[in-house]
Short mmCIF file of C-alpha atoms in Angstrom, two decimals:
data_model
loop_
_atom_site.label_atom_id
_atom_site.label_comp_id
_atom_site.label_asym_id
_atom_site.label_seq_id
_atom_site.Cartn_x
_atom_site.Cartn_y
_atom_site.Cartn_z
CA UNK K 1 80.67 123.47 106.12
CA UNK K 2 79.15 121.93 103.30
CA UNK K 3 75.19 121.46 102.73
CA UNK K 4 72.90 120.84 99.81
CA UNK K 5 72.00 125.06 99.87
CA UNK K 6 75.57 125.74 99.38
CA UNK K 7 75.61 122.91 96.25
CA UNK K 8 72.83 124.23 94.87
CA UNK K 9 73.33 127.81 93.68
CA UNK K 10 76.82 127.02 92.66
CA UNK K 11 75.52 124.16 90.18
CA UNK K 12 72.30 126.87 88.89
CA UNK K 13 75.39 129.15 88.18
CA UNK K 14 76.78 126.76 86.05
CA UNK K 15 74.29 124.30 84.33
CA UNK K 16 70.73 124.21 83.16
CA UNK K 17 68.26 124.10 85.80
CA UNK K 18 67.09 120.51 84.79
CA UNK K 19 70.62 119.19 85.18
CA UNK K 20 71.53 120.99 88.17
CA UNK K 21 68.66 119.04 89.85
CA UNK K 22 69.65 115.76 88.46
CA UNK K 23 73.28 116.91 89.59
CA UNK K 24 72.01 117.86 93.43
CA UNK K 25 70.25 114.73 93.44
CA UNK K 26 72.94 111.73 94.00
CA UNK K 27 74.35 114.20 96.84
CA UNK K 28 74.85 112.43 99.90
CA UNK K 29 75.91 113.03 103.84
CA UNK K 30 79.32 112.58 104.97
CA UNK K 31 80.50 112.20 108.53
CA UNK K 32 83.87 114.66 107.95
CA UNK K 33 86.65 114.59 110.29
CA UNK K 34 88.51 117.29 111.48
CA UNK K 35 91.39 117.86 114.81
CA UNK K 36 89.49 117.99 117.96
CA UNK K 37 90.21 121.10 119.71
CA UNK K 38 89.45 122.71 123.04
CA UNK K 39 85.82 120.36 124.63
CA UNK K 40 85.67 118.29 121.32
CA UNK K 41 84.86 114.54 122.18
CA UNK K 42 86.53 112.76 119.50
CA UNK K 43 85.18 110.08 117.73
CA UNK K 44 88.25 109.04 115.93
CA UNK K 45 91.50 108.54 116.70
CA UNK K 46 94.38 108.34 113.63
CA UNK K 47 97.32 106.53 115.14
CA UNK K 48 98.08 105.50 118.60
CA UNK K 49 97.97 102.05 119.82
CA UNK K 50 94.77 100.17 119.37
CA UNK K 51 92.38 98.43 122.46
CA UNK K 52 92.29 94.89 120.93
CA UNK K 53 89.78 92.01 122.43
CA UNK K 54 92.15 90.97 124.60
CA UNK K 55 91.70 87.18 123.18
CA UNK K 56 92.45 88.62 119.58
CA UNK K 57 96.30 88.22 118.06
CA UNK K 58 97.48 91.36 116.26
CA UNK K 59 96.46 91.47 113.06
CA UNK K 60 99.41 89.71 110.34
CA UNK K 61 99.40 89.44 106.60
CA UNK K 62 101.00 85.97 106.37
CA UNK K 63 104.31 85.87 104.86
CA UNK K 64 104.79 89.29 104.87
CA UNK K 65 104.30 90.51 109.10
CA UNK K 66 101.98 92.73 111.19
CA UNK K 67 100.04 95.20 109.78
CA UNK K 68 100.36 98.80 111.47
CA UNK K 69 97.69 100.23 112.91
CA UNK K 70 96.55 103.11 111.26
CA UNK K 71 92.54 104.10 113.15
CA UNK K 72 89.91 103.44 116.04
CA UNK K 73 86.69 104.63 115.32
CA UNK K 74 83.97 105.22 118.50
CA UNK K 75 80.63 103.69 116.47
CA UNK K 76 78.56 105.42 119.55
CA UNK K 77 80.54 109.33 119.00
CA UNK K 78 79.58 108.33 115.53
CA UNK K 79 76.14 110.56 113.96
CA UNK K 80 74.95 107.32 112.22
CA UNK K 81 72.01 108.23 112.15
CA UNK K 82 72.47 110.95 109.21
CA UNK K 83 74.99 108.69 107.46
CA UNK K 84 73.25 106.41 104.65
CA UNK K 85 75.77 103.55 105.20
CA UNK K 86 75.82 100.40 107.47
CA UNK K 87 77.67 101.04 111.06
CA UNK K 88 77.54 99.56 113.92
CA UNK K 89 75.44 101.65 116.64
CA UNK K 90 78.24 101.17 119.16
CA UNK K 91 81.34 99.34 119.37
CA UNK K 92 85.20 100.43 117.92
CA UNK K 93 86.56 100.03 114.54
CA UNK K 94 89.87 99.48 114.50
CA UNK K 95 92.12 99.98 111.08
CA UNK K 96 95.34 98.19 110.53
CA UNK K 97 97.52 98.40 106.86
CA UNK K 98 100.48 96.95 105.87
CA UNK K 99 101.93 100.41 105.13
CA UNK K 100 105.93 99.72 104.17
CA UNK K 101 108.12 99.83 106.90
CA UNK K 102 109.32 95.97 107.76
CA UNK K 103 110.04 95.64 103.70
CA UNK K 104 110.37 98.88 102.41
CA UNK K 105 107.14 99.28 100.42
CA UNK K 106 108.44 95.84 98.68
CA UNK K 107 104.92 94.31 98.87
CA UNK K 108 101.62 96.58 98.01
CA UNK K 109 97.89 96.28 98.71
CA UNK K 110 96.37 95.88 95.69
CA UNK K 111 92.37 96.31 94.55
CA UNK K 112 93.17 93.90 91.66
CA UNK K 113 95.33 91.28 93.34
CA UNK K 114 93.00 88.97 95.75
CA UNK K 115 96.25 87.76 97.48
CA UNK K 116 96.99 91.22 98.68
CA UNK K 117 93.63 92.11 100.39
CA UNK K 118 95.25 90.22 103.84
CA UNK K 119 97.35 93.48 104.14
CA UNK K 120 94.56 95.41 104.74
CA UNK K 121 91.92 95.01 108.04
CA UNK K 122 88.95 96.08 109.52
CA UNK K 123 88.51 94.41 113.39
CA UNK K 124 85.17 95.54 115.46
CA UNK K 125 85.25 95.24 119.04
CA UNK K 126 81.86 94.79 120.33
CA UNK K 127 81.35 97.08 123.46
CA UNK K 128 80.80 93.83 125.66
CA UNK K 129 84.19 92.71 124.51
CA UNK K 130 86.96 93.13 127.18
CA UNK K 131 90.11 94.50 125.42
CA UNK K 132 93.10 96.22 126.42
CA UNK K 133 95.64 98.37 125.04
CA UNK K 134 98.18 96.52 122.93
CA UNK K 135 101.88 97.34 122.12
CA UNK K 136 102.92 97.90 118.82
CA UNK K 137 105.08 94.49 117.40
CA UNK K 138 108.63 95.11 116.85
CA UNK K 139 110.13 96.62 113.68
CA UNK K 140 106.64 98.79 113.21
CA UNK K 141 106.60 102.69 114.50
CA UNK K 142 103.57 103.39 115.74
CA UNK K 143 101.97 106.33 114.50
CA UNK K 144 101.43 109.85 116.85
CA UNK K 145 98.13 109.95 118.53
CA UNK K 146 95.41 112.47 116.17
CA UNK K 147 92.25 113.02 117.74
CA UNK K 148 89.48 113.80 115.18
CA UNK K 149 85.84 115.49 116.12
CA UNK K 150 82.81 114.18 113.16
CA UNK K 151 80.57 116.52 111.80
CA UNK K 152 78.14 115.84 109.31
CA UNK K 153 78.28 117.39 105.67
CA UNK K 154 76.82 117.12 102.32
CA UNK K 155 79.30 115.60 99.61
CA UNK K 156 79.45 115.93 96.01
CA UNK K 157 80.82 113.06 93.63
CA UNK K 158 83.48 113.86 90.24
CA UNK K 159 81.31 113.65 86.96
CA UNK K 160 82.86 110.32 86.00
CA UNK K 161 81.71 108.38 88.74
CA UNK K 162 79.21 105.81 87.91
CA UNK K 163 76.22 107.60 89.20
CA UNK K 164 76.59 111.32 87.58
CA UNK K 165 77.79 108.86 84.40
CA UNK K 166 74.48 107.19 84.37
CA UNK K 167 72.22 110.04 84.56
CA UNK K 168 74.35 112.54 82.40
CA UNK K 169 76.37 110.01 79.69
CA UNK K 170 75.42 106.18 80.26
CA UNK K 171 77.22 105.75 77.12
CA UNK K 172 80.39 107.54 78.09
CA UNK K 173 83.83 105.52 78.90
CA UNK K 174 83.94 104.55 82.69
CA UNK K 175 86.45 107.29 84.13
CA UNK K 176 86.53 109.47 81.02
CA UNK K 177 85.30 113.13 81.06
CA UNK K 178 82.26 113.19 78.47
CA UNK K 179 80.36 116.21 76.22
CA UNK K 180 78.59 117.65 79.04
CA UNK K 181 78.44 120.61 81.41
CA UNK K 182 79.43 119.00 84.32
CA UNK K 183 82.76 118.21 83.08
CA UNK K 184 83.32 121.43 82.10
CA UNK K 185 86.69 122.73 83.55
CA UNK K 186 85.20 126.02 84.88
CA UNK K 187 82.72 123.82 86.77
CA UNK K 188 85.48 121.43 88.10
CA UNK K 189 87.20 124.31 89.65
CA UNK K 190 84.37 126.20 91.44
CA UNK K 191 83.47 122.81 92.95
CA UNK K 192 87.41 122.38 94.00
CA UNK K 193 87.30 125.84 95.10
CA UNK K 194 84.22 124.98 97.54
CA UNK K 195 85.26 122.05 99.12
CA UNK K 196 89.48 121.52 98.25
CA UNK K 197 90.07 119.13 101.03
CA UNK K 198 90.82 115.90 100.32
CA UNK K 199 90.72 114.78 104.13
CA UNK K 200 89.60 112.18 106.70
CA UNK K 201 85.56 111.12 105.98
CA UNK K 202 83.71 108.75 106.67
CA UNK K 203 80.22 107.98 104.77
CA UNK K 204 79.31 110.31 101.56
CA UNK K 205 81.09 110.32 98.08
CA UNK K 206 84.91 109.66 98.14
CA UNK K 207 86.97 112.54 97.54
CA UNK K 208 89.25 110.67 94.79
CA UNK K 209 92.74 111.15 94.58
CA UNK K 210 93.25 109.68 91.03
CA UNK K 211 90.00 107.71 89.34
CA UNK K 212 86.95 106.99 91.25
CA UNK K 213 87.14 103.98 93.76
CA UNK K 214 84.48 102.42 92.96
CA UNK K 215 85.52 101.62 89.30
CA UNK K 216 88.75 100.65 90.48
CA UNK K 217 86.86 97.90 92.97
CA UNK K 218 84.18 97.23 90.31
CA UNK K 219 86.92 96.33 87.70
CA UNK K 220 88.20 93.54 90.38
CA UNK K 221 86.13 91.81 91.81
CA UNK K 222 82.37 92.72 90.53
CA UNK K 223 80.33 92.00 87.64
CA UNK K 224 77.31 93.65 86.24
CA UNK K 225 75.35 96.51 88.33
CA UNK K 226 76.09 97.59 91.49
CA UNK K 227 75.85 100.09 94.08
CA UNK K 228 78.00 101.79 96.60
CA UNK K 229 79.10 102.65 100.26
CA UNK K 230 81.83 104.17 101.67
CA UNK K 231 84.20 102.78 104.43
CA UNK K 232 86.36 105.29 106.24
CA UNK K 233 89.40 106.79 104.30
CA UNK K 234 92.49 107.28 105.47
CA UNK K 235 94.67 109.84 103.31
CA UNK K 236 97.98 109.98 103.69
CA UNK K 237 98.32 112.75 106.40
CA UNK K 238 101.64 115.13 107.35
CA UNK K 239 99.79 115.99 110.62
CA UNK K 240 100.28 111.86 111.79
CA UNK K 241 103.96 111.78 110.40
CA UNK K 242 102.29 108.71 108.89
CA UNK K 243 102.09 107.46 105.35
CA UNK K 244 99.16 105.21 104.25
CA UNK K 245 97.32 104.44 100.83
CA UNK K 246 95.89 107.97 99.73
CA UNK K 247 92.93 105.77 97.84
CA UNK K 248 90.40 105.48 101.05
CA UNK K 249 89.12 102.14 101.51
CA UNK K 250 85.72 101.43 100.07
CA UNK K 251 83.12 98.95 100.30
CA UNK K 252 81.08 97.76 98.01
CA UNK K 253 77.22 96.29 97.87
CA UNK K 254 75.83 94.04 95.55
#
């Protein structure tokens, strides 16, 4: 487990005092999600078959077919309360993709392409909602049941991302590594070698796979300032047998 007190020694063993405190600073809590085991009460599910409103078609990107479900999310199993982004106090979040399989990866969810975004979806389900188990629509292989226990962690952010940019380099080239400690490679590794899991999280700084998220959103659809939450992301995962976009979904705030 992650906290600030493990951060903090690690980043006075490698930059000035003053910097490690403006580097500890834009740390936030992260709601990580790991297998339930043994009397876990999960409060996520990767996979499975969803509980829509039982008034609500599946969810279909138009022109292309239904999108797999990928997540349910159990707000209340949720600890919101330690989390600094907007969720629902109780209810279900259910995640659906278009991940592939009815054309063979032919069309792709794109940040940059508007037309796109229909392949992705986000459906809450109140809990005075009546909904019932669906089927999965033909052609789509559902994904094996994961169920995933929360617990709440502190999360660090690369030195490139907009925040650690602005404090350390506000002249720097968004995503570039710039002349200061923090993007020193020795750093970059002890932090890897703390936390090296690029997993399920929900809340806190993305773990990036390739550039930071939030550029990549930023660059498509904002202007100017702005500042950021997290959605849930969904790696792609061996343990589901699934395949998904390894870029976690994000959402921004103006």
């Amino acid at each position: 487990m992650t906290s600030r007190d493990t951060f903090r020694p690690l980043a006075l063993r490698h930059l000035p005092p003053d910097d490690a405190e403006k580097w500890l600073g834009p740390l936030r809590p992260g709601a990580r999600l790991r297998v339930a085991t043994g009397a876990d009460v999960p409060a996520v599910r990767l996979g499975g078959l969803p509980a829509l409103p039982t008034a609500s078609p599946w969810p279909v990107w138009e022109g292309h077919g239904p999108l797999s479900f990928i997540a349910s999310v159990d707000c209340a199993r949720l600890p919101t309360a330690a989390l600094d982004i907007g969720l629902p106090e109780s209810g279900t979040l259910l995640f659906f993709y278009f991940d592939g399989q009815l054309d063979d990866g032919e069309a792709l969810v794109l940040a940059e392409d508007r037309e796109s975004w229909a392949g992705a979806r986000v459906v809450y389900v109140a809990p005075t909602q009546e909904a019932a188990e669906r089927e999965t629509p033909a052609g789509l292989e559902p994904c094996p049941m994961v169920p995933l226990t929360a617990r709440v962690e502190a999360t660090a952010t690369e030195p490139w991302h907009p925040s650690l940019r602005a404090a350390f380099a506000p002249h720097a080239p968004l995503g570039n590594r710039y002349g200061h400690p923090v993007c020193s490679q020795e750093f970059l590794d002890a932090l890897w070698e703390l936390d090296d899991e690029a997993g399920h999280q929900i809340g806190g700084h993305a773990h990036s796979v390739q550039d930071p998220v939030e550029i990549e959103i930023a660059e498509a659809v904002l202007d100017g300032e702005v500042t950021w939450g997290r959605a849930p992301g969904w790696p792609r995962r061996r343990a589901t047998g699934c395949c998904w976009p390894s870029s976690p979904a994000r959402t921004p705030r103006t």
